[in-house]
């Protein structure tokens, strides 16, 4: 592929912190070792100016995340078997099973100036938002937003371009989205964008972004993309463009200009319970759009230039991790997705990585940097500036507990910097 000269010049100036020899590391802070959720997020719930963290039925006060609050009933227990064969009662969900908290999002849903919590639950179950009590103690009042939320990578984002996020998912066989009414405490309005194709509640792979460059976000799924029409009046069906991004389905999908040629490509993991991470280059075929696959991590170490491989990329985020103006991929291994057996390498190290996007005349490269090797991801991984130091952090909830991975950037000598960089395979 060829890059515009102006973009190459910009890339030469912004291909990371190597020019000033900055090393990026992350400090793992574990908030809980109990399994309550497969997703976590952050937001300022008490209006003290510091971001807090939500995972499962709890939120932790920032900036030190030591004080925990229960915003929803936390009565779940299970019997854990000890090494000596005896049993003990433990709090949370059994890691051999599943949580009811698959995804957490934070937003002022009722526009009262306080940040609320939206939980997308186990596939096929309801989505519920919890109303911030404005500093009052006790459980938060909850409201059912959508009675059936399907797909294993639903999200909460502005699909329609009206400035307000919607629940984007499949439901009862249709792809579509749910919007709050004038009274968001009432059930939200569901909008079909597809026919009833009997999409299964456990379907993998879902995302959104402007694929065709018309300024409107489209819906991405493992088998293609749904083009947003010029008008959404009367809920028209969206036009489907078939393309097999990943047959079994991965995780969250993104439309993003990876190669800098001013059209959006697609980023996705290839198999949520197996292997593979790829970007799909946007290619014009006459007046049609197709894609060229670029796999940069697979089943074997040799599939990655730097020898990195791990399985079960069940969550992916896209965020500029080094402030160079290019969005990077944040992902990792979901540990024990279906317990200690059955999936690809279920007991391997629960790593998390960020893949730095670089552009050069030789092409695109995603350079892997280890974030942590003992936390992993869930069905959701969230990158963002949690502690407001302008360095993006990572928040995770999964079967190993709840974690915040705090980003640390340190200046280094040239030799120290070079030693810390990933080394290509020989």
PDB file of C-alpha atoms in Angstrom, residues 47-291:
ATOM      1  CA  UNK A  47     -18.634  14.291  41.885  1.00  0.00           C
ATOM      2  CA  UNK A  48     -15.359  14.772  43.757  1.00  0.00           C
ATOM      3  CA  UNK A  49     -13.364  15.287  40.558  1.00  0.00           C
ATOM      4  CA  UNK A  50     -11.675  11.872  40.688  1.00  0.00           C
ATOM      5  CA  UNK A  51     -12.705   8.916  38.554  1.00  0.00           C
ATOM      6  CA  UNK A  52     -14.107   5.894  40.347  1.00  0.00           C
ATOM      7  CA  UNK A  53     -14.247   2.283  39.109  1.00  0.00           C
ATOM      8  CA  UNK A  54     -17.322   0.076  38.723  1.00  0.00           C
ATOM      9  CA  UNK A  55     -17.203  -3.714  38.485  1.00  0.00           C
ATOM     10  CA  UNK A  56     -20.102  -6.017  39.239  1.00  0.00           C
ATOM     11  CA  UNK A  57     -22.352  -4.618  41.980  1.00  0.00           C
ATOM     12  CA  UNK A  58     -19.590  -2.438  43.469  1.00  0.00           C
ATOM     13  CA  UNK A  59     -17.853   0.845  42.833  1.00  0.00           C
ATOM     14  CA  UNK A  60     -14.543   1.962  44.305  1.00  0.00           C
ATOM     15  CA  UNK A  61     -13.740   5.579  45.116  1.00  0.00           C
ATOM     16  CA  UNK A  62     -10.860   7.180  43.264  1.00  0.00           C
ATOM     17  CA  UNK A  63      -8.165   8.185  43.274  1.00  0.00           C
ATOM     18  CA  UNK A  64      -6.819   5.353  45.494  1.00  0.00           C
ATOM     19  CA  UNK A  65      -9.701   2.864  44.937  1.00  0.00           C
ATOM     20  CA  UNK A  66      -9.634   1.481  48.466  1.00  0.00           C
ATOM     21  CA  UNK A  67     -13.137   2.450  49.643  1.00  0.00           C
ATOM     22  CA  UNK A  68     -15.795   0.153  48.179  1.00  0.00           C
ATOM     23  CA  UNK A  69     -19.519   0.818  47.849  1.00  0.00           C
ATOM     24  CA  UNK A  70     -22.297  -1.652  47.047  1.00  0.00           C
ATOM     25  CA  UNK A  71     -24.681  -0.012  44.557  1.00  0.00           C
ATOM     26  CA  UNK A  72     -26.634  -3.237  43.827  1.00  0.00           C
ATOM     27  CA  UNK A  73     -27.308  -6.349  45.936  1.00  0.00           C
ATOM     28  CA  UNK A  74     -24.162  -8.462  46.256  1.00  0.00           C
ATOM     29  CA  UNK A  75     -25.601 -11.667  47.717  1.00  0.00           C
ATOM     30  CA  UNK A  76     -24.117 -14.163  45.262  1.00  0.00           C
ATOM     31  CA  UNK A  77     -22.144 -16.993  46.907  1.00  0.00           C
ATOM     32  CA  UNK A  78     -20.822 -20.402  45.908  1.00  0.00           C
ATOM     33  CA  UNK A  79     -19.031 -23.336  47.522  1.00  0.00           C
ATOM     34  CA  UNK A  80     -15.321 -23.357  46.813  1.00  0.00           C
ATOM     35  CA  UNK A  81     -13.386 -26.602  47.161  1.00  0.00           C
ATOM     36  CA  UNK A  82     -10.160 -26.267  49.138  1.00  0.00           C
ATOM     37  CA  UNK A  83      -6.955 -28.131  48.392  1.00  0.00           C
ATOM     38  CA  UNK A  84      -7.684 -30.582  51.204  1.00  0.00           C
ATOM     39  CA  UNK A  85     -11.070 -31.473  49.707  1.00  0.00           C
ATOM     40  CA  UNK A  86     -13.164 -29.492  52.172  1.00  0.00           C
ATOM     41  CA  UNK A  87     -15.606 -26.848  51.030  1.00  0.00           C
ATOM     42  CA  UNK A  88     -15.926 -23.217  52.052  1.00  0.00           C
ATOM     43  CA  UNK A  89     -18.519 -20.583  51.232  1.00  0.00           C
ATOM     44  CA  UNK A  90     -17.117 -17.849  48.972  1.00  0.00           C
ATOM     45  CA  UNK A  91     -18.548 -14.546  47.809  1.00  0.00           C
ATOM     46  CA  UNK A  92     -19.164 -13.711  44.177  1.00  0.00           C
ATOM     47  CA  UNK A  93     -19.800 -15.956  41.182  1.00  0.00           C
ATOM     48  CA  UNK A  94     -18.178 -19.344  40.729  1.00  0.00           C
ATOM     49  CA  UNK A  95     -15.285 -19.031  38.221  1.00  0.00           C
ATOM     50  CA  UNK A  96     -16.464 -22.348  36.776  1.00  0.00           C
ATOM     51  CA  UNK A  97     -19.660 -20.542  35.762  1.00  0.00           C
ATOM     52  CA  UNK A  98     -20.666 -17.080  34.622  1.00  0.00           C
ATOM     53  CA  UNK A  99     -21.439 -13.645  35.992  1.00  0.00           C
ATOM     54  CA  UNK A 100     -24.606 -11.647  35.358  1.00  0.00           C
ATOM     55  CA  UNK A 101     -22.433  -8.550  34.810  1.00  0.00           C
ATOM     56  CA  UNK A 102     -20.928  -8.859  31.326  1.00  0.00           C
ATOM     57  CA  UNK A 103     -20.411  -5.177  30.441  1.00  0.00           C
ATOM     58  CA  UNK A 104     -20.383  -1.928  32.415  1.00  0.00           C
ATOM     59  CA  UNK A 105     -20.813   1.563  30.956  1.00  0.00           C
ATOM     60  CA  UNK A 106     -20.996   4.948  32.652  1.00  0.00           C
ATOM     61  CA  UNK A 107     -23.086   7.891  31.465  1.00  0.00           C
ATOM     62  CA  UNK A 108     -25.496  10.505  32.788  1.00  0.00           C
ATOM     63  CA  UNK A 109     -28.523   8.701  31.414  1.00  0.00           C
ATOM     64  CA  UNK A 110     -31.256  10.830  32.991  1.00  0.00           C
ATOM     65  CA  UNK A 111     -29.338  14.111  32.471  1.00  0.00           C
ATOM     66  CA  UNK A 112     -29.438  15.153  36.119  1.00  0.00           C
ATOM     67  CA  UNK A 113     -25.712  15.932  36.280  1.00  0.00           C
ATOM     68  CA  UNK A 114     -24.721  12.655  38.005  1.00  0.00           C
ATOM     69  CA  UNK A 115     -23.036   9.693  36.332  1.00  0.00           C
ATOM     70  CA  UNK A 116     -25.174   6.548  36.200  1.00  0.00           C
ATOM     71  CA  UNK A 117     -24.194   2.922  35.530  1.00  0.00           C
ATOM     72  CA  UNK A 118     -25.467   0.756  32.670  1.00  0.00           C
ATOM     73  CA  UNK A 119     -24.996  -3.007  32.926  1.00  0.00           C
ATOM     74  CA  UNK A 120     -25.394  -5.257  29.902  1.00  0.00           C
ATOM     75  CA  UNK A 121     -25.931  -8.674  31.391  1.00  0.00           C
ATOM     76  CA  UNK A 122     -25.452 -12.274  30.370  1.00  0.00           C
ATOM     77  CA  UNK A 123     -26.293 -12.806  26.663  1.00  0.00           C
ATOM     78  CA  UNK A 124     -30.040 -13.134  26.177  1.00  0.00           C
ATOM     79  CA  UNK A 125     -30.862 -11.339  29.412  1.00  0.00           C
ATOM     80  CA  UNK A 126     -31.816  -7.771  30.229  1.00  0.00           C
ATOM     81  CA  UNK A 127     -29.847  -4.553  30.228  1.00  0.00           C
ATOM     82  CA  UNK A 128     -30.311  -2.487  33.380  1.00  0.00           C
ATOM     83  CA  UNK A 129     -29.236   1.024  34.303  1.00  0.00           C
ATOM     84  CA  UNK A 130     -28.696   2.147  37.879  1.00  0.00           C
ATOM     85  CA  UNK A 131     -29.691   5.683  38.804  1.00  0.00           C
ATOM     86  CA  UNK A 132     -27.068   7.616  40.747  1.00  0.00           C
ATOM     87  CA  UNK A 133     -28.622   8.584  44.135  1.00  0.00           C
ATOM     88  CA  UNK A 134     -26.650  11.857  44.250  1.00  0.00           C
ATOM     89  CA  UNK A 135     -24.621  10.984  47.302  1.00  0.00           C
ATOM     90  CA  UNK A 136     -27.283   9.098  49.237  1.00  0.00           C
ATOM     91  CA  UNK A 137     -26.300   5.743  50.701  1.00  0.00           C
ATOM     92  CA  UNK A 138     -27.817   2.369  49.890  1.00  0.00           C
ATOM     93  CA  UNK A 139     -28.572   0.550  46.695  1.00  0.00           C
ATOM     94  CA  UNK A 140     -29.193   2.586  43.580  1.00  0.00           C
ATOM     95  CA  UNK A 141     -32.627   2.485  41.959  1.00  0.00           C
ATOM     96  CA  UNK A 142     -32.530   0.328  38.842  1.00  0.00           C
ATOM     97  CA  UNK A 143     -34.452   0.499  35.578  1.00  0.00           C
ATOM     98  CA  UNK A 144     -34.747  -2.082  32.793  1.00  0.00           C
ATOM     99  CA  UNK A 145     -33.571  -0.527  29.541  1.00  0.00           C
ATOM    100  CA  UNK A 146     -33.846  -3.542  27.211  1.00  0.00           C
ATOM    101  CA  UNK A 147     -35.414  -6.878  28.072  1.00  0.00           C
ATOM    102  CA  UNK A 148     -33.213  -9.014  25.776  1.00  0.00           C
ATOM    103  CA  UNK A 149     -29.629  -8.078  24.903  1.00  0.00           C
ATOM    104  CA  UNK A 150     -27.939 -10.558  22.586  1.00  0.00           C
ATOM    105  CA  UNK A 151     -24.431 -10.962  21.098  1.00  0.00           C
ATOM    106  CA  UNK A 152     -21.259 -11.351  23.181  1.00  0.00           C
ATOM    107  CA  UNK A 153     -19.857  -7.921  22.267  1.00  0.00           C
ATOM    108  CA  UNK A 154     -22.748  -5.460  22.589  1.00  0.00           C
ATOM    109  CA  UNK A 155     -21.800  -1.882  23.275  1.00  0.00           C
ATOM    110  CA  UNK A 156     -23.121   1.521  24.325  1.00  0.00           C
ATOM    111  CA  UNK A 157     -22.168   4.263  21.884  1.00  0.00           C
ATOM    112  CA  UNK A 158     -23.543   6.891  19.540  1.00  0.00           C
ATOM    113  CA  UNK A 159     -24.481   4.876  16.463  1.00  0.00           C
ATOM    114  CA  UNK A 160     -27.073   7.294  15.100  1.00  0.00           C
ATOM    115  CA  UNK A 161     -25.018  10.497  15.301  1.00  0.00           C
ATOM    116  CA  UNK A 162     -27.481  12.348  17.527  1.00  0.00           C
ATOM    117  CA  UNK A 163     -24.881  12.919  20.245  1.00  0.00           C
ATOM    118  CA  UNK A 164     -26.437  10.375  22.611  1.00  0.00           C
ATOM    119  CA  UNK A 165     -25.248   6.763  23.089  1.00  0.00           C
ATOM    120  CA  UNK A 166     -27.488   3.824  22.340  1.00  0.00           C
ATOM    121  CA  UNK A 167     -27.333   0.140  23.276  1.00  0.00           C
ATOM    122  CA  UNK A 168     -26.013  -1.553  20.118  1.00  0.00           C
ATOM    123  CA  UNK A 169     -26.637  -5.297  19.979  1.00  0.00           C
ATOM    124  CA  UNK A 170     -28.834  -7.974  18.544  1.00  0.00           C
ATOM    125  CA  UNK A 171     -32.127  -8.826  20.194  1.00  0.00           C
ATOM    126  CA  UNK A 172     -34.619 -11.598  19.510  1.00  0.00           C
ATOM    127  CA  UNK A 173     -33.024 -12.405  16.149  1.00  0.00           C
ATOM    128  CA  UNK A 174     -32.540  -8.836  14.860  1.00  0.00           C
ATOM    129  CA  UNK A 175     -29.558  -6.494  14.806  1.00  0.00           C
ATOM    130  CA  UNK A 176     -30.399  -3.016  16.013  1.00  0.00           C
ATOM    131  CA  UNK A 177     -30.156  -0.497  18.796  1.00  0.00           C
ATOM    132  CA  UNK A 178     -32.149   0.732  21.787  1.00  0.00           C
ATOM    133  CA  UNK A 179     -32.685   4.407  22.608  1.00  0.00           C
ATOM    134  CA  UNK A 180     -34.047   5.945  25.807  1.00  0.00           C
ATOM    135  CA  UNK A 181     -37.372   7.723  25.520  1.00  0.00           C
ATOM    136  CA  UNK A 182     -38.068  11.156  27.030  1.00  0.00           C
ATOM    137  CA  UNK A 183     -38.415   9.267  30.303  1.00  0.00           C
ATOM    138  CA  UNK A 184     -35.360   6.956  30.388  1.00  0.00           C
ATOM    139  CA  UNK A 185     -36.752   5.075  33.387  1.00  0.00           C
ATOM    140  CA  UNK A 186     -39.255   3.459  31.007  1.00  0.00           C
ATOM    141  CA  UNK A 187     -38.175   0.605  28.694  1.00  0.00           C
ATOM    142  CA  UNK A 188     -36.084   1.954  25.835  1.00  0.00           C
ATOM    143  CA  UNK A 189     -37.301   1.905  22.239  1.00  0.00           C
ATOM    144  CA  UNK A 190     -35.886  -0.894  20.084  1.00  0.00           C
ATOM    145  CA  UNK A 191     -34.995  -0.161  16.449  1.00  0.00           C
ATOM    146  CA  UNK A 192     -34.432  -3.052  14.022  1.00  0.00           C
ATOM    147  CA  UNK A 193     -31.798  -2.429  11.369  1.00  0.00           C
ATOM    148  CA  UNK A 194     -31.883  -5.979   9.944  1.00  0.00           C
ATOM    149  CA  UNK A 195     -34.485  -8.593   9.123  1.00  0.00           C
ATOM    150  CA  UNK A 196     -35.027 -11.334  11.660  1.00  0.00           C
ATOM    151  CA  UNK A 197     -32.107 -13.561  10.695  1.00  0.00           C
ATOM    152  CA  UNK A 198     -32.371 -15.493  13.966  1.00  0.00           C
ATOM    153  CA  UNK A 199     -29.039 -14.210  15.237  1.00  0.00           C
ATOM    154  CA  UNK A 200     -28.076 -16.331  18.218  1.00  0.00           C
ATOM    155  CA  UNK A 201     -27.615 -14.740  21.616  1.00  0.00           C
ATOM    156  CA  UNK A 202     -24.074 -16.157  21.781  1.00  0.00           C
ATOM    157  CA  UNK A 203     -23.005 -14.740  18.407  1.00  0.00           C
ATOM    158  CA  UNK A 204     -19.503 -13.257  18.611  1.00  0.00           C
ATOM    159  CA  UNK A 205     -18.191 -10.081  17.015  1.00  0.00           C
ATOM    160  CA  UNK A 206     -19.881  -6.673  16.894  1.00  0.00           C
ATOM    161  CA  UNK A 207     -18.833  -3.067  16.398  1.00  0.00           C
ATOM    162  CA  UNK A 208     -19.555   0.179  14.636  1.00  0.00           C
ATOM    163  CA  UNK A 209     -17.884   2.913  12.603  1.00  0.00           C
ATOM    164  CA  UNK A 210     -18.080   4.760   9.304  1.00  0.00           C
ATOM    165  CA  UNK A 211     -17.074   2.142   6.731  1.00  0.00           C
ATOM    166  CA  UNK A 212     -18.044   3.948   3.523  1.00  0.00           C
ATOM    167  CA  UNK A 213     -16.974   7.480   4.480  1.00  0.00           C
ATOM    168  CA  UNK A 214     -20.408   9.098   4.293  1.00  0.00           C
ATOM    169  CA  UNK A 215     -20.125  10.544   7.795  1.00  0.00           C
ATOM    170  CA  UNK A 216     -22.570   8.053   9.306  1.00  0.00           C
ATOM    171  CA  UNK A 217     -21.635   5.138  11.538  1.00  0.00           C
ATOM    172  CA  UNK A 218     -22.342   1.669  10.204  1.00  0.00           C
ATOM    173  CA  UNK A 219     -22.782  -1.552  12.171  1.00  0.00           C
ATOM    174  CA  UNK A 220     -20.022  -4.159  11.897  1.00  0.00           C
ATOM    175  CA  UNK A 221     -20.537  -7.855  12.497  1.00  0.00           C
ATOM    176  CA  UNK A 222     -18.461 -10.939  11.842  1.00  0.00           C
ATOM    177  CA  UNK A 223     -20.094 -11.605   8.464  1.00  0.00           C
ATOM    178  CA  UNK A 224     -20.150  -8.081   7.042  1.00  0.00           C
ATOM    179  CA  UNK A 225     -21.444  -4.587   7.693  1.00  0.00           C
ATOM    180  CA  UNK A 226     -24.808  -2.842   7.733  1.00  0.00           C
ATOM    181  CA  UNK A 227     -24.846   0.541   5.990  1.00  0.00           C
ATOM    182  CA  UNK A 228     -26.697   3.309   7.796  1.00  0.00           C
ATOM    183  CA  UNK A 229     -29.247   4.892   5.463  1.00  0.00           C
ATOM    184  CA  UNK A 230     -29.528   8.623   4.755  1.00  0.00           C
ATOM    185  CA  UNK A 231     -32.497   8.905   7.103  1.00  0.00           C
ATOM    186  CA  UNK A 232     -33.535   6.857  10.123  1.00  0.00           C
ATOM    187  CA  UNK A 233     -37.143   8.047  10.002  1.00  0.00           C
ATOM    188  CA  UNK A 234     -39.620   5.164  10.319  1.00  0.00           C
ATOM    189  CA  UNK A 235     -36.776   2.737  11.161  1.00  0.00           C
ATOM    190  CA  UNK A 236     -35.809   1.527   7.677  1.00  0.00           C
ATOM    191  CA  UNK A 237     -33.769  -1.650   7.256  1.00  0.00           C
ATOM    192  CA  UNK A 238     -30.080  -0.985   6.639  1.00  0.00           C
ATOM    193  CA  UNK A 239     -28.301  -2.320   3.551  1.00  0.00           C
ATOM    194  CA  UNK A 240     -26.135  -5.369   4.246  1.00  0.00           C
ATOM    195  CA  UNK A 241     -22.706  -5.818   2.682  1.00  0.00           C
ATOM    196  CA  UNK A 242     -21.451  -9.369   3.118  1.00  0.00           C
ATOM    197  CA  UNK A 243     -17.808  -9.951   3.993  1.00  0.00           C
ATOM    198  CA  UNK A 244     -16.472 -12.711   6.224  1.00  0.00           C
ATOM    199  CA  UNK A 245     -14.255 -10.933   8.738  1.00  0.00           C
ATOM    200  CA  UNK A 246     -14.163 -13.936  11.047  1.00  0.00           C
ATOM    201  CA  UNK A 247     -16.274 -17.043  10.693  1.00  0.00           C
ATOM    202  CA  UNK A 248     -16.502 -18.019  14.384  1.00  0.00           C
ATOM    203  CA  UNK A 249     -16.506 -14.375  15.481  1.00  0.00           C
ATOM    204  CA  UNK A 250     -14.150 -12.410  17.662  1.00  0.00           C
ATOM    205  CA  UNK A 251     -14.911  -9.538  20.002  1.00  0.00           C
ATOM    206  CA  UNK A 252     -15.435  -5.780  19.645  1.00  0.00           C
ATOM    207  CA  UNK A 253     -14.872  -4.537  16.075  1.00  0.00           C
ATOM    208  CA  UNK A 254     -13.698  -1.097  14.948  1.00  0.00           C
ATOM    209  CA  UNK A 255     -13.719   0.949  11.750  1.00  0.00           C
ATOM    210  CA  UNK A 256     -10.522   3.022  11.801  1.00  0.00           C
ATOM    211  CA  UNK A 257      -8.070   4.422   9.263  1.00  0.00           C
ATOM    212  CA  UNK A 258      -5.195   2.086  10.087  1.00  0.00           C
ATOM    213  CA  UNK A 259      -2.965   2.839   7.091  1.00  0.00           C
ATOM    214  CA  UNK A 260      -3.548   6.581   6.879  1.00  0.00           C
ATOM    215  CA  UNK A 261      -5.024   6.611   3.361  1.00  0.00           C
ATOM    216  CA  UNK A 262      -8.178   8.445   4.478  1.00  0.00           C
ATOM    217  CA  UNK A 263     -10.606   5.535   4.383  1.00  0.00           C
ATOM    218  CA  UNK A 264     -11.585   3.361   7.293  1.00  0.00           C
ATOM    219  CA  UNK A 265     -10.292  -0.170   7.684  1.00  0.00           C
ATOM    220  CA  UNK A 266     -11.623  -2.790  10.110  1.00  0.00           C
ATOM    221  CA  UNK A 267      -9.935  -4.152  13.241  1.00  0.00           C
ATOM    222  CA  UNK A 268     -11.080  -7.352  14.938  1.00  0.00           C
ATOM    223  CA  UNK A 269      -9.928 -10.412  16.804  1.00  0.00           C
ATOM    224  CA  UNK A 270     -10.633 -13.537  14.791  1.00  0.00           C
ATOM    225  CA  UNK A 271     -11.863 -16.073  17.318  1.00  0.00           C
ATOM    226  CA  UNK A 272     -12.979 -15.157  20.826  1.00  0.00           C
ATOM    227  CA  UNK A 273     -12.129 -18.602  22.188  1.00  0.00           C
ATOM    228  CA  UNK A 274      -9.215 -19.329  19.890  1.00  0.00           C
ATOM    229  CA  UNK A 275      -6.504 -17.285  18.201  1.00  0.00           C
ATOM    230  CA  UNK A 276      -6.020 -14.396  15.862  1.00  0.00           C
ATOM    231  CA  UNK A 277      -5.816 -10.611  15.632  1.00  0.00           C
ATOM    232  CA  UNK A 278      -6.098  -8.799  12.315  1.00  0.00           C
ATOM    233  CA  UNK A 279      -6.856  -5.620  10.465  1.00  0.00           C
ATOM    234  CA  UNK A 280      -8.684  -5.529   7.156  1.00  0.00           C
ATOM    235  CA  UNK A 281      -7.489  -3.029   4.609  1.00  0.00           C
ATOM    236  CA  UNK A 282     -10.259  -1.049   2.902  1.00  0.00           C
ATOM    237  CA  UNK A 283     -10.029  -1.766  -0.835  1.00  0.00           C
ATOM    238  CA  UNK A 284     -12.093  -0.251  -3.643  1.00  0.00           C
ATOM    239  CA  UNK A 285     -13.410  -2.746  -6.199  1.00  0.00           C
ATOM    240  CA  UNK A 286     -15.090  -0.480  -8.729  1.00  0.00           C
ATOM    241  CA  UNK A 287     -17.920   1.166  -6.826  1.00  0.00           C
ATOM    242  CA  UNK A 288     -17.860  -1.563  -4.172  1.00  0.00           C
ATOM    243  CA  UNK A 289     -15.889  -1.873  -0.945  1.00  0.00           C
ATOM    244  CA  UNK A 290     -13.989  -5.018  -0.096  1.00  0.00           C
ATOM    245  CA  UNK A 291     -11.175  -5.784   2.320  1.00  0.00           C
TER     246      UNK A 291
END
